[in-house]
Tab-separated table of C-alpha atoms and ligand atoms in Angstrom:
chain	number	residue	atom	x	y	z
A	279	UNK	CA	-83.968	-99.140	206.091
A	280	UNK	CA	-81.472	-96.890	204.253
A	281	UNK	CA	-79.759	-99.178	201.739
A	282	UNK	CA	-77.061	-97.976	199.409
A	283	UNK	CA	-79.411	-97.004	196.981
A	284	UNK	CA	-81.536	-94.988	198.833
A	285	UNK	CA	-80.812	-91.266	198.563
A	286	UNK	CA	-80.105	-89.659	201.955
A	287	UNK	CA	-80.610	-85.427	201.695
A	288	UNK	CA	-77.789	-83.820	202.186
A	289	UNK	CA	-75.667	-87.031	202.851
A	290	UNK	CA	-72.984	-89.176	201.123
A	291	UNK	CA	-74.399	-92.075	199.779
A	292	UNK	CA	-73.322	-95.030	201.847
A	293	UNK	CA	-70.881	-97.136	201.584
A	294	UNK	CA	-69.105	-94.839	199.392
A	295	UNK	CA	-65.590	-94.712	199.785
A	296	UNK	CA	-64.064	-91.773	201.935
A	297	UNK	CA	-60.610	-90.638	200.354
A	298	UNK	CA	-58.151	-89.056	203.015
A	299	UNK	CA	-54.421	-87.828	202.578
A	300	UNK	CA	-53.148	-91.181	202.814
A	301	UNK	CA	-54.553	-92.293	199.825
A	302	UNK	CA	-52.164	-90.106	197.717
A	303	UNK	CA	-48.853	-90.533	196.682
A	304	UNK	CA	-47.232	-87.707	197.352
A	305	UNK	CA	-44.432	-88.448	194.655
A	306	UNK	CA	-46.959	-87.920	191.954
A	307	UNK	CA	-49.463	-85.023	192.989
A	308	UNK	CA	-50.407	-82.964	190.426
A	309	UNK	CA	-48.309	-79.783	190.252
A	310	UNK	CA	-50.819	-77.342	188.828
A	311	UNK	CA	-54.771	-78.182	189.611
A	312	UNK	CA	-57.635	-75.803	188.103
A	313	UNK	CA	-61.088	-76.020	189.586
A	314	UNK	CA	-64.286	-74.592	187.964
A	315	UNK	CA	-66.629	-73.799	191.960
A	316	UNK	CA	-69.688	-74.529	189.836
A	317	UNK	CA	-72.940	-75.309	191.971
A	318	UNK	CA	-73.352	-72.329	194.554
A	319	UNK	CA	-76.552	-70.860	193.164
A	320	UNK	CA	-77.951	-74.777	193.006
A	321	UNK	CA	-77.179	-75.408	196.691
A	322	UNK	CA	-78.687	-71.852	198.160
A	323	UNK	CA	-82.130	-72.529	196.029
A	324	UNK	CA	-81.983	-76.460	197.580
A	325	UNK	CA	-82.298	-74.770	200.785
A	326	UNK	CA	-84.616	-72.174	200.110
A	327	UNK	CA	-81.484	-69.305	200.419
A	328	UNK	CA	-80.700	-66.770	198.033
A	329	UNK	CA	-78.011	-67.445	195.848
A	330	UNK	CA	-75.356	-64.979	197.287
A	331	UNK	CA	-75.344	-67.344	200.560
A	332	UNK	CA	-74.379	-70.552	198.166
A	333	UNK	CA	-71.731	-67.728	197.240
A	334	UNK	CA	-70.236	-67.234	200.667
A	335	UNK	CA	-70.546	-70.854	201.923
A	336	UNK	CA	-68.518	-71.397	198.270
A	337	UNK	CA	-65.919	-68.673	199.759
A	338	UNK	CA	-65.177	-71.268	203.005
A	339	UNK	CA	-64.367	-74.117	200.698
A	340	UNK	CA	-61.888	-72.451	199.015
A	341	UNK	CA	-60.057	-71.863	202.399
A	342	UNK	CA	-60.304	-75.948	202.796
A	343	UNK	CA	-58.994	-76.430	199.806
A	344	UNK	CA	-55.892	-74.062	199.623
A	345	UNK	CA	-54.607	-75.729	202.870
A	346	UNK	CA	-55.477	-78.780	201.492
A	347	UNK	CA	-53.784	-78.142	198.240
A	348	UNK	CA	-50.367	-76.727	200.706
A	349	UNK	CA	-50.015	-79.884	202.587
A	350	UNK	CA	-50.048	-82.673	199.947
A	351	UNK	CA	-47.343	-79.998	197.797
A	352	UNK	CA	-49.618	-78.541	195.365
A	353	UNK	CA	-47.768	-75.744	193.507
A	354	UNK	CA	-50.254	-74.135	191.865
A	355	UNK	CA	-54.093	-73.958	192.523
A	356	UNK	CA	-56.109	-72.043	190.197
A	357	UNK	CA	-59.443	-71.364	190.686
A	358	UNK	CA	-62.012	-69.571	188.320
A	359	UNK	CA	-63.861	-67.256	190.318
A	360	UNK	CA	-65.823	-65.274	188.000
A	361	UNK	CA	-65.801	-65.355	184.260
A	362	UNK	CA	-66.499	-62.505	181.813
A	363	UNK	CA	-69.832	-64.210	181.245
A	364	UNK	CA	-70.941	-63.497	185.280
A	365	UNK	CA	-71.274	-59.805	184.683
A	366	UNK	CA	-75.044	-61.137	183.109
A	367	UNK	CA	-75.992	-61.917	186.438
A	368	UNK	CA	-78.021	-59.560	188.694
A	369	UNK	CA	-76.339	-56.079	189.234
A	370	UNK	CA	-76.965	-57.209	193.630
A	371	UNK	CA	-75.443	-60.678	192.925
A	372	UNK	CA	-72.611	-59.092	191.351
A	373	UNK	CA	-71.864	-56.608	193.683
A	374	UNK	CA	-72.155	-59.405	196.232
A	375	UNK	CA	-69.465	-61.169	194.415
A	376	UNK	CA	-67.109	-58.273	193.527
A	377	UNK	CA	-67.271	-57.923	197.578
A	378	UNK	CA	-66.081	-61.546	198.181
A	379	UNK	CA	-62.017	-61.240	197.669
A	380	UNK	CA	-62.291	-58.399	200.234
A	381	UNK	CA	-63.878	-60.782	202.949
A	382	UNK	CA	-62.073	-63.507	202.051
A	383	UNK	CA	-58.772	-61.886	202.333
A	384	UNK	CA	-59.913	-59.875	205.390
A	385	UNK	CA	-60.346	-63.619	207.188
A	386	UNK	CA	-57.850	-65.081	205.286
A	387	UNK	CA	-54.583	-63.110	204.509
A	388	UNK	CA	-52.515	-63.587	207.445
A	389	UNK	CA	-52.881	-67.415	207.512
A	390	UNK	CA	-52.118	-67.246	203.678
A	391	UNK	CA	-48.958	-65.209	204.382
A	392	UNK	CA	-47.806	-67.585	207.361
A	393	UNK	CA	-48.614	-70.540	205.444
A	394	UNK	CA	-46.138	-69.130	202.192
A	395	UNK	CA	-48.775	-68.864	199.909
A	396	UNK	CA	-49.055	-66.435	197.123
A	397	UNK	CA	-51.661	-64.884	195.927
A	398	UNK	CA	-52.170	-63.906	192.246
A	399	UNK	CA	-55.255	-63.008	189.999
A	400	UNK	CA	-55.881	-63.845	186.103
A	401	UNK	CA	-58.539	-61.818	184.609
A	402	UNK	CA	-59.245	-58.307	182.700
A	403	UNK	CA	-58.748	-56.210	186.356
A	404	UNK	CA	-59.316	-52.882	184.491
A	405	UNK	CA	-63.194	-53.647	184.967
A	406	UNK	CA	-63.123	-54.417	188.618
A	407	UNK	CA	-64.575	-52.311	191.382
A	408	UNK	CA	-62.021	-50.073	192.991
A	409	UNK	CA	-62.581	-51.971	196.273
A	410	UNK	CA	-61.926	-54.998	195.098
A	411	UNK	CA	-58.904	-54.290	193.152
A	412	UNK	CA	-57.185	-52.495	196.776
A	413	UNK	CA	-57.972	-55.837	198.326
A	414	UNK	CA	-56.405	-57.995	195.558
A	415	UNK	CA	-53.749	-55.866	195.514
A	416	UNK	CA	-52.828	-55.560	199.006
A	417	UNK	CA	-52.568	-59.649	198.940
A	418	UNK	CA	-50.369	-59.760	196.027
A	419	UNK	CA	-47.727	-57.072	197.592
A	420	UNK	CA	-48.186	-58.662	201.270
A	421	UNK	CA	-47.233	-62.257	199.596
A	422	UNK	CA	-45.051	-61.735	196.612
A	423	UNK	CA	-42.375	-63.185	198.192
A	424	UNK	CA	-44.122	-66.176	199.265
A	425	UNK	CA	-42.462	-69.097	197.345
A	426	UNK	CA	-45.055	-71.784	198.333
A	427	UNK	CA	-48.458	-72.338	196.977
A	428	UNK	CA	-49.349	-70.253	193.851
A	429	UNK	CA	-52.603	-69.619	194.500
A	430	UNK	CA	-54.242	-67.922	191.365
A	431	UNK	CA	-57.463	-66.590	191.362
A	432	UNK	CA	-59.215	-66.376	187.473
A	433	UNK	CA	-61.508	-63.602	187.915
A	434	UNK	CA	-63.252	-61.819	185.061
A	435	UNK	CA	-61.335	-64.652	182.975
A	436	UNK	CA	-62.305	-65.547	179.535
A	437	UNK	CA	-60.198	-67.722	177.721
A	438	UNK	CA	-61.097	-66.673	173.879
A	439	UNK	CA	-60.371	-63.198	174.905
A	440	UNK	CA	-57.164	-64.235	176.646
A	441	UNK	CA	-56.124	-65.649	173.521
A	442	UNK	CA	-57.121	-63.189	171.213
A	443	UNK	CA	-55.289	-60.559	173.354
A	444	UNK	CA	-52.458	-62.733	173.311
A	445	UNK	CA	-52.467	-62.872	169.462
A	446	UNK	CA	-52.693	-58.944	169.201
A	447	UNK	CA	-49.721	-58.652	171.619
A	448	UNK	CA	-47.670	-61.086	169.292
A	449	UNK	CA	-48.746	-58.889	165.937
A	450	UNK	CA	-47.708	-55.613	167.621
A	451	UNK	CA	-44.266	-57.443	168.769
A	452	UNK	CA	-44.090	-58.383	165.152
A	453	UNK	CA	-44.699	-55.458	163.885
A	454	UNK	CA	-42.031	-53.059	166.303
A	455	UNK	CA	-39.474	-55.595	165.488
A	456	UNK	CA	-39.640	-57.271	168.787
A	457	UNK	CA	-40.396	-60.643	167.484
A	458	UNK	CA	-39.689	-62.300	164.120
A	459	UNK	CA	-42.162	-64.660	162.725
A	460	UNK	CA	-40.264	-67.490	162.765
A	461	UNK	CA	-39.998	-67.190	166.780
A	462	UNK	CA	-43.485	-67.807	167.134
A	463	UNK	CA	-44.481	-71.395	168.132
A	464	UNK	CA	-46.592	-73.107	171.042
A	465	UNK	CA	-43.929	-72.277	173.275
A	466	UNK	CA	-43.838	-68.377	173.126
A	467	UNK	CA	-47.770	-68.585	172.427
A	468	UNK	CA	-47.837	-69.340	176.037
A	469	UNK	CA	-45.715	-66.456	177.147
A	470	UNK	CA	-48.866	-64.547	175.886
A	471	UNK	CA	-51.111	-65.596	177.729
A	472	UNK	CA	-51.959	-64.547	181.410
A	473	UNK	CA	-50.721	-67.754	182.978
A	474	UNK	CA	-47.048	-66.789	181.509
A	475	UNK	CA	-45.034	-68.050	184.074
A	476	UNK	CA	-46.801	-71.040	185.220
A	477	UNK	CA	-46.926	-74.703	184.074
A	478	UNK	CA	-49.973	-76.381	182.664
A	479	UNK	CA	-53.012	-77.268	184.826
A	480	UNK	CA	-51.996	-81.323	185.241
A	481	UNK	CA	-55.835	-81.991	187.006
A	482	UNK	CA	-59.259	-80.024	185.901
A	483	UNK	CA	-61.907	-80.420	188.778
A	484	UNK	CA	-65.197	-79.390	187.888
A	485	UNK	CA	-68.221	-79.650	190.400
A	486	UNK	CA	-71.734	-79.960	190.437
A	487	UNK	CA	-72.440	-82.270	187.549
A	488	UNK	CA	-71.611	-79.850	184.464
A	489	UNK	CA	-69.286	-81.197	181.885
A	490	UNK	CA	-67.832	-78.527	180.160
A	491	UNK	CA	-65.049	-75.758	180.084
A	492	UNK	CA	-67.304	-72.750	180.255
A	493	UNK	CA	-64.302	-70.572	178.387
A	494	UNK	CA	-62.030	-71.729	181.068
A	495	UNK	CA	-58.261	-71.827	180.310
A	496	UNK	CA	-58.466	-73.663	176.500
A	497	UNK	CA	-54.957	-73.570	175.533
A	498	UNK	CA	-53.520	-74.605	178.799
A	499	UNK	CA	-55.921	-77.278	179.236
A	500	UNK	CA	-54.373	-79.552	176.102
A	501	UNK	CA	-52.985	-81.852	178.227
A	502	UNK	CA	-55.025	-81.983	181.259
A	503	UNK	CA	-56.800	-85.028	182.892
A	504	UNK	CA	-60.570	-83.862	183.308
A	505	UNK	CA	-62.366	-85.411	186.524
A	506	UNK	CA	-66.139	-84.125	187.195
A	507	UNK	CA	-68.387	-84.488	190.683
A	508	UNK	CA	-71.892	-83.684	191.070
A	509	UNK	CA	-71.236	-82.516	194.645
A	510	UNK	CA	-72.076	-78.580	194.926
A	511	UNK	CA	-69.008	-76.680	195.460
A	512	UNK	CA	-70.307	-75.616	198.636
A	513	UNK	CA	-70.860	-79.385	199.711
A	514	UNK	CA	-67.251	-80.166	198.097
A	515	UNK	CA	-65.010	-81.082	201.116
A	516	UNK	CA	-61.241	-82.444	201.279
A	517	UNK	CA	-62.359	-85.870	200.819
A	518	UNK	CA	-63.670	-85.313	196.969
A	519	UNK	CA	-60.100	-83.212	196.626
A	520	UNK	CA	-58.106	-86.212	197.439
A	521	UNK	CA	-60.582	-88.385	195.662
A	522	UNK	CA	-59.806	-86.595	192.596
A	523	UNK	CA	-55.854	-86.924	193.063
A	524	UNK	CA	-56.037	-90.431	193.729
A	525	UNK	CA	-58.678	-90.934	190.545
A	526	UNK	CA	-55.569	-88.646	188.691
A	527	UNK	CA	-52.787	-90.875	190.003
A	528	UNK	CA	-54.813	-93.811	189.139
A	529	UNK	CA	-54.623	-92.503	185.123
A	530	UNK	CA	-51.284	-92.118	185.383
A	531	UNK	CA	-50.407	-95.537	186.384
A	532	UNK	CA	-52.478	-97.123	183.756
A	533	UNK	CA	-50.628	-94.967	180.781
A	534	UNK	CA	-47.427	-94.744	182.504
A	535	UNK	CA	-47.360	-98.152	181.218
A	536	UNK	CA	-47.059	-101.666	183.400
B	68	LIG	C1	-68.105	-67.132	194.602
B	68	LIG	C2	-67.011	-69.771	195.092
B	68	LIG	C3	-63.077	-65.980	196.732
B	68	LIG	C4	-67.084	-69.318	193.643
B	68	LIG	C5	-66.044	-69.430	195.988
B	68	LIG	C6	-65.076	-62.052	192.550
B	68	LIG	C7	-68.100	-68.227	193.537
B	68	LIG	C8	-66.579	-68.083	196.538
B	68	LIG	C9	-62.472	-65.365	196.001
B	68	LIG	C10	-61.286	-64.500	195.898
B	68	LIG	C11	-66.187	-66.131	194.982
B	68	LIG	C12	-60.606	-63.890	194.977
B	68	LIG	C13	-59.795	-63.139	194.460
B	68	LIG	C14	-58.546	-62.584	195.742
B	68	LIG	C15	-59.183	-63.239	197.356
B	68	LIG	C16	-60.303	-64.165	197.428
B	68	LIG	C17	-63.491	-64.835	195.173
B	68	LIG	C18	-65.074	-64.069	193.726
B	68	LIG	C19	-66.103	-65.228	194.351
B	68	LIG	C20	-65.258	-63.526	192.542
B	68	LIG	F1	-57.972	-62.335	195.557
B	68	LIG	N1	-64.272	-66.661	196.818
B	68	LIG	N2	-64.769	-65.856	195.655
B	68	LIG	N3	-64.336	-64.389	194.215
B	68	LIG	N4	-66.733	-67.032	195.400
């Protein structure tokens, strides 16, 4: 007989509470949620599948979480899709990953357009393959007038690189007289980052049990609540997402005073 301490393969723990939209206070939904979508390779390995199968499954989860975010009124959803470190992976895996934006947008761009989602990409775009850039540019153009959820993919993104590039640009603008040293403050510095016109994330979610930032939005996450789960990204469901938000809201009430 299985009790709540038994491990059930591919199943949630017995008695673990599951969360739904009804558990969320719609008046204090985090405006900006950032997610490190980790555990795709491990998900595949557990099933004896190639790593790319995990990436493909993870792509379907992106669609679910975008929909859920839109429904509860999240303003910005930033998803860490590819880090500057990811180039070190086997060439075949990198090649596959670089096809995912096309596949994702090929299936879902029409829905994103009708759901009023605006697609953006944050990262060093120059190094991306032309076919990837074409798909992304089309999505950004087709959704640029949308004023609903901002779906911000961090792609070929690294936070230290972003900060250094911001500093270089500030120095340039100072040297050419556009900027005075006395004008440099936290607010101005934020304007020189790739997230320039976005508010800082309120909530960071990282899946698959890793408890690190891995060079993700170091400046922007200064005041965010962090929420971690052992659930692998391809297994991540709406109920896990709602749990993160319920926990975020509970923390807010505790610190908001009595
Ligand atoms: C693999 C799990 C959607 C994480 C999700 C190029 C790793 C699925 C996109 C995507 C990836 C990116 C830009 C865009 C539209 C979709 C994506 C990559 C990886 C890396 F405009 N999923 N996804 N991009 N994975």
